[in-house]
Coordinates of C-alpha atoms in Angstrom, one line a residue:
M231 CA 16.7 19.7 -1.8
K232 CA 13.3 20.3 -0.2
A233 CA 12.1 17.7 2.2
L234 CA 9.5 17.3 4.8
L235 CA 11.1 16.1 8.1
L236 CA 9.5 14.4 11.0
T237 CA 11.5 15.2 14.2
T238 CA 9.0 14.5 16.9
P239 CA 6.0 12.3 16.3
S240 CA 2.7 14.0 17.3
A241 CA -0.8 14.6 16.1
I242 CA -1.0 16.0 12.6
E243 CA -2.9 19.0 14.0
K244 CA 0.3 20.0 15.8
Q245 CA 2.1 20.2 12.5
P246 CA 5.0 17.8 13.2
L247 CA 6.3 17.9 9.7
R248 CA 8.7 20.7 8.8
L249 CA 9.6 21.7 5.2
E250 CA 13.4 22.2 5.1
Q251 CA 16.3 22.4 2.8
V252 CA 18.6 19.4 3.3
D253 CA 21.5 18.0 1.4
I254 CA 20.9 15.8 -1.6
P255 CA 22.0 12.3 -0.6
H256 CA 24.8 10.5 -2.5
P257 CA 24.3 7.0 -3.7
K258 CA 26.5 4.2 -2.3
E259 CA 27.9 1.5 -4.7
D260 CA 24.7 -0.4 -5.0
E261 CA 22.3 2.6 -4.7
V262 CA 20.5 4.8 -7.1
L263 CA 19.6 8.5 -6.6
V264 CA 16.0 9.1 -7.8
K265 CA 14.6 12.6 -8.6
I266 CA 11.0 12.2 -7.4
E267 CA 8.0 12.8 -9.7
A268 CA 5.3 11.7 -7.2
C269 CA 4.9 10.1 -3.8
G270 CA 1.6 8.6 -2.5
V271 CA 0.3 9.5 1.0
C272 CA -0.5 6.3 3.0
R273 CA -2.5 6.0 6.2
S274 CA 0.5 4.1 7.6
N275 CA 2.5 7.4 7.1
L276 CA -0.1 9.1 9.3
H277 CA 0.2 6.3 12.0
M278 CA 3.9 6.8 12.1
I279 CA 3.9 10.6 12.0
E280 CA 1.4 10.7 14.9
G281 CA 3.5 8.3 17.0
E282 CA 1.1 5.3 17.0
W283 CA 3.9 2.9 16.1
L284 CA 6.6 4.1 18.5
Q285 CA 6.2 0.9 20.6
R286 CA 7.2 -1.0 17.4
G287 CA 10.3 1.0 17.0
I288 CA 8.8 3.0 14.1
P289 CA 10.2 5.4 13.0
A290 CA 13.5 3.7 13.4
K291 CA 15.4 7.1 13.3
L292 CA 14.7 10.8 13.8
P293 CA 14.5 13.0 12.0
I294 CA 13.1 11.0 9.1
I295 CA 11.5 11.7 5.7
P296 CA 8.2 9.8 5.4
G297 CA 6.7 8.4 2.3
H298 CA 7.0 4.9 0.7
E299 CA 5.2 4.8 -2.7
I300 CA 7.4 6.6 -5.1
V301 CA 8.0 7.1 -8.8
G302 CA 10.7 9.2 -10.4
R303 CA 13.8 9.3 -12.6
V304 CA 17.3 8.2 -12.0
E305 CA 19.6 11.1 -11.4
D306 CA 22.8 9.3 -10.3
V307 CA 24.0 5.8 -9.7
G308 CA 26.6 4.1 -7.6
D309 CA 29.7 2.5 -9.0
R310 CA 28.3 -1.1 -9.0
V311 CA 24.9 -0.3 -10.4
R312 CA 24.5 -2.0 -13.8
H313 CA 20.8 -2.1 -14.6
F314 CA 19.8 1.6 -14.4
K315 CA 21.2 4.8 -15.8
K316 CA 20.4 8.5 -15.6
G317 CA 17.0 9.3 -17.0
D318 CA 15.4 5.9 -16.4
R319 CA 12.0 5.9 -14.9
V320 CA 11.8 3.9 -11.7
G321 CA 9.7 3.2 -8.6
L322 CA 10.2 2.3 -5.0
Q323 CA 7.8 0.3 -2.8
P324 CA 7.8 0.1 1.0
L325 CA 10.2 -2.9 0.9
W326 CA 13.4 -0.8 0.5
L327 CA 15.8 -3.7 1.2
S328 CA 15.8 -7.4 2.2
C329 CA 18.8 -9.4 3.3
G330 CA 18.7 -11.9 0.4
H331 CA 20.0 -14.9 2.5
C332 CA 17.3 -15.8 5.0
S333 CA 14.7 -18.5 4.4
Y334 CA 12.0 -15.9 3.5
C335 CA 14.1 -14.3 0.9
W336 CA 15.1 -17.7 -0.6
T337 CA 11.5 -18.6 -1.0
G338 CA 10.3 -15.3 -2.6
R339 CA 8.7 -13.9 0.6
E340 CA 11.0 -10.9 1.1
E341 CA 8.3 -8.9 2.8
L342 CA 8.8 -11.2 5.8
C343 CA 12.6 -10.8 6.0
P344 CA 13.6 -10.1 9.6
E345 CA 16.3 -7.7 8.4
K346 CA 14.2 -5.8 5.9
E347 CA 14.3 -2.0 5.7
I348 CA 11.1 -0.1 5.0
T349 CA 11.0 3.1 2.9
G350 CA 10.1 6.1 4.9
E351 CA 10.1 4.2 8.2
T352 CA 13.6 2.9 8.7
V353 CA 15.3 4.9 5.9
D354 CA 14.3 8.3 4.4
G355 CA 11.4 8.2 2.0
G356 CA 9.6 10.2 -0.6
Y357 CA 8.2 13.4 0.9
A358 CA 11.2 15.1 -0.7
E359 CA 12.7 16.0 -4.1
Y360 CA 15.1 13.1 -4.1
V361 CA 15.4 9.6 -2.5
L362 CA 17.9 6.8 -2.5
G363 CA 17.0 3.3 -3.5
K364 CA 18.8 0.0 -3.7
E365 CA 19.4 -1.3 -7.3
D366 CA 17.9 -4.7 -6.5
H367 CA 14.7 -3.1 -5.1
L368 CA 13.9 -0.6 -7.9
Y369 CA 11.4 -1.3 -10.7
P370 CA 11.2 0.1 -14.2
V371 CA 8.1 2.2 -14.6
P372 CA 6.3 2.3 -18.0
E373 CA 6.3 5.8 -19.7
T374 CA 2.6 5.2 -20.5
L375 CA 1.7 5.7 -16.8
S376 CA 1.3 9.1 -15.4
A377 CA 3.1 9.9 -12.1
M378 CA -0.3 10.0 -10.3
E379 CA -1.2 6.6 -11.8
A380 CA 2.2 5.0 -11.1
A381 CA 3.0 6.1 -7.5
P382 CA 0.0 4.4 -5.8
L383 CA 0.9 1.1 -7.5
F384 CA 3.9 1.0 -5.1
C385 CA 1.8 0.6 -1.9
P386 CA -2.0 0.2 -2.5
G387 CA -1.2 -1.7 -5.7
I388 CA 1.3 -4.2 -4.3
T389 CA -0.5 -4.5 -1.0
A390 CA -3.8 -5.3 -2.7
Y391 CA -2.2 -7.7 -5.2
H392 CA -0.5 -9.6 -2.4
A393 CA -3.7 -9.9 -0.5
L394 CA -5.3 -11.5 -3.5
K395 CA -2.4 -13.9 -3.8
R396 CA -2.9 -14.8 -0.1
A397 CA -6.5 -15.5 -0.9
G398 CA -5.5 -18.2 -3.4
N399 CA -7.5 -19.1 -6.5
V400 CA -10.6 -16.9 -6.6
M401 CA -11.7 -17.7 -10.2
G402 CA -15.5 -18.0 -10.1
K403 CA -15.7 -17.3 -6.4
R404 CA -17.5 -14.5 -4.6
V405 CA -15.0 -12.2 -2.9
A406 CA -16.1 -9.5 -0.4
I407 CA -13.9 -6.5 0.0
F408 CA -14.4 -4.7 3.3
G409 CA -13.1 -1.1 3.1
I410 CA -13.0 0.5 -0.4
G411 CA -10.3 3.0 0.2
G412 CA -6.8 3.4 -1.2
V413 CA -6.0 -0.3 -1.0
G414 CA -9.5 -1.7 -1.1
H415 CA -10.3 -0.1 -4.5
M416 CA -7.2 -1.8 -5.9
A417 CA -8.1 -5.1 -4.3
L418 CA -11.5 -4.9 -6.0
Q419 CA -9.8 -4.5 -9.4
F420 CA -7.3 -7.3 -8.8
A421 CA -10.1 -9.6 -7.7
R422 CA -12.1 -8.9 -10.9
V423 CA -8.9 -9.5 -13.0
A424 CA -8.5 -12.9 -11.2
G425 CA -12.1 -13.8 -12.3
A426 CA -13.9 -13.3 -9.0
T427 CA -17.4 -12.0 -8.5
T428 CA -16.9 -8.9 -6.2
I429 CA -18.9 -7.6 -3.3
A430 CA -17.9 -4.1 -2.1
I431 CA -18.7 -3.3 1.6
S432 CA -18.2 0.2 2.9
R433 CA -19.8 2.8 5.2
N434 CA -18.9 5.6 2.8
P435 CA -21.5 6.1 0.0
I436 CA -18.9 7.8 -2.2
H437 CA -16.6 4.8 -1.9
L438 CA -19.5 2.5 -2.8
Q439 CA -20.2 4.6 -5.9
V440 CA -16.5 4.2 -6.9
A441 CA -16.8 0.5 -6.4
K442 CA -19.8 0.4 -8.6
E443 CA -18.0 2.3 -11.3
L444 CA -15.1 -0.2 -11.0
G445 CA -17.4 -3.0 -11.7
A446 CA -18.4 -4.5 -8.3
E447 CA -21.3 -6.8 -8.8
E448 CA -22.8 -5.9 -5.4
C449 CA -22.3 -2.8 -3.3
I450 CA -23.5 -3.0 0.3
H451 CA -23.5 -0.3 2.9
G452 CA -21.7 -1.5 6.0
E453 CA -24.7 -0.7 8.2
D454 CA -27.3 -2.4 6.0
R455 CA -28.0 -5.3 8.4
S456 CA -30.6 -6.9 6.2
A457 CA -28.2 -7.1 3.2
L458 CA -25.4 -8.4 5.3
E459 CA -27.7 -11.0 7.0
K460 CA -28.8 -12.1 3.5
L461 CA -25.2 -12.7 2.5
K462 CA -24.6 -14.8 5.7
R463 CA -27.9 -16.7 5.3
E464 CA -27.1 -17.6 1.7
G465 CA -23.5 -18.5 2.3
A466 CA -22.6 -16.3 -0.6
V467 CA -19.1 -15.2 0.4
D468 CA -16.2 -17.6 -0.4
C469 CA -13.5 -15.1 0.7
A470 CA -13.4 -11.8 2.5
I471 CA -10.5 -9.3 2.3
V472 CA -10.5 -6.7 5.0
F473 CA -8.8 -3.3 4.8
A474 CA -11.2 -1.5 7.1
P475 CA -9.3 -0.8 10.3
S476 CA -12.0 -2.1 12.6
S477 CA -12.2 -5.2 14.8
A478 CA -16.0 -5.2 14.5
V479 CA -15.6 -5.2 10.7
A480 CA -13.1 -8.1 10.8
Q481 CA -15.4 -10.1 13.1
L482 CA -18.3 -9.4 10.7
A483 CA -16.2 -10.6 7.8
I484 CA -15.4 -13.9 9.6
S485 CA -19.0 -14.4 10.4
L486 CA -20.1 -13.8 6.7
V487 CA -17.7 -16.2 4.9
K488 CA -19.1 -19.6 4.3
V489 CA -18.1 -22.7 6.1
G490 CA -14.5 -23.5 5.0
G491 CA -14.1 -20.0 3.7
K492 CA -11.1 -17.7 3.9
V493 CA -10.5 -14.2 5.5
V494 CA -7.5 -12.1 4.6
L495 CA -6.7 -9.3 7.0
G496 CA -4.6 -6.3 6.0
V497 CA -5.2 -4.4 9.3
N498 CA -4.5 -4.9 13.0
V499 CA -7.7 -6.1 14.7
E500 CA -9.0 -8.2 17.6
L501 CA -10.7 -11.3 16.3
G502 CA -12.8 -12.1 19.3
N503 CA -14.3 -15.6 19.7
F504 CA -13.4 -17.9 16.8
S505 CA -15.1 -21.2 16.3
F506 CA -12.9 -24.0 14.9
V507 CA -15.7 -26.2 13.9
E508 CA -16.4 -24.3 10.6
E509 CA -12.8 -24.7 9.4
K510 CA -12.5 -21.1 8.3
T511 CA -9.1 -19.8 7.6
V512 CA -7.8 -16.4 8.7
L513 CA -4.6 -15.0 7.1
G514 CA -2.6 -11.8 7.5
T515 CA -1.2 -9.9 4.5
V516 CA 1.5 -7.2 4.2
I517 CA 3.0 -5.5 1.1
G518 CA 4.5 -8.0 -1.3
S519 CA 7.5 -9.4 -3.0
R520 CA 9.6 -8.0 -5.9
E521 CA 8.2 -10.5 -8.3
E522 CA 4.6 -9.5 -7.3
M523 CA 5.5 -5.8 -7.7
R524 CA 6.6 -6.5 -11.3
E525 CA 3.3 -8.2 -12.0
V526 CA 1.4 -5.2 -10.6
L527 CA 3.3 -2.9 -13.0
R528 CA 2.5 -5.3 -15.9
L529 CA -1.2 -5.3 -15.2
A530 CA -1.2 -1.5 -14.9
E531 CA 0.6 -1.1 -18.2
E532 CA -2.0 -3.3 -19.8
R533 CA -4.7 -1.1 -18.3
K534 CA -6.3 -3.9 -16.4
V535 CA -6.1 -1.9 -13.1
K536 CA -5.8 1.8 -12.5
P537 CA -5.5 3.7 -9.2
I538 CA -7.8 6.6 -8.5
S539 CA -6.0 9.5 -6.9
Q540 CA -6.0 13.2 -6.2
G541 CA -2.9 15.4 -6.3
F542 CA -1.3 17.7 -3.8
S543 CA 2.0 19.6 -3.8
L544 CA 4.9 18.6 -1.5
E545 CA 4.2 21.6 0.6
D546 CA 0.6 20.6 1.0
A547 CA 1.4 17.1 2.4
P548 CA 0.1 18.2 5.9
E549 CA -3.2 19.2 4.3
A550 CA -3.4 15.8 2.5
L551 CA -2.7 14.0 5.8
M552 CA -5.3 16.0 7.6
K553 CA -7.9 15.2 4.9
L554 CA -6.9 11.5 5.1
K555 CA -7.4 11.6 8.8
K556 CA -10.9 13.1 8.4
G557 CA -11.8 10.6 5.7
E558 CA -12.0 13.3 3.0
I559 CA -9.6 11.6 0.5
I560 CA -11.2 9.7 -2.4
M561 CA -9.0 6.6 -2.7
R562 CA -5.5 8.0 -2.7
A563 CA -3.7 11.3 -2.1
V564 CA -0.5 11.8 -4.2
L565 CA 2.2 14.4 -3.7
V566 CA 3.2 15.6 -7.2
L567 CA 6.5 17.4 -7.5

């Protein structure tokens, strides 16, 4: 099969991905072989490929096939697989495997499992024609969704949905989304589904236009100080969700939420000084559980949310990653096979 291999992490300009022919993997007893229709291109793929996460032990092996938001059809199944058969349409999210017996798994928080495996980071992922998945971590994908619609649900979709779950009940509240990119534009949609009034904040005018088209009640340029000060002065933000990878933006979000408000962070940032007297809550968020993934697919099937994406071929993955690095991708790039 064709696959893009990362052998030595380095800047994407140095072309660290090599398109090669490799053997099609064989499923173990509890595994499923998936013939890939599409795989999303995530900024975390770029971080890993460029070696920014080496200190965290990512990638866990080399060579490795990146890619963790995948949709395709079952090609073969292991001897113990009972819930999927050849031809079924399925998807894989970043959570490739969780142990099933730790306290996090027992309480439906598999994304925090200390023994978890991550698609495309600790095991081979979706920048290829085939991928292996564990039966218990595969999800039926509705036929009504195109491959380009379905693939981003398995990272931007689940990540955004989990962030909203971390925010709690936002019905009737004013929620500010900082960073209207691949994940942020999904968070905006989920917030609206949950009954929130949404405020989109971005430095990219194109992203703000997308937010407006998605129904954001307010769209504010990230450098419009007067508009931001007005939000702060009026105490208009109940909750902020941050997907812009900037410490300054995260600190701004904390300053803008009202006393007793909540900030959900989906990026690594420095918080700076934090005053306890206003009783603001700062939470982290990362991917999501299997139950949440099923809910994301249900909402997408009901057409309550829809990813915006642009397609590339597998061979053009380096181009897609370069455009992502330059900020030239509108919402999500998807490799379509």
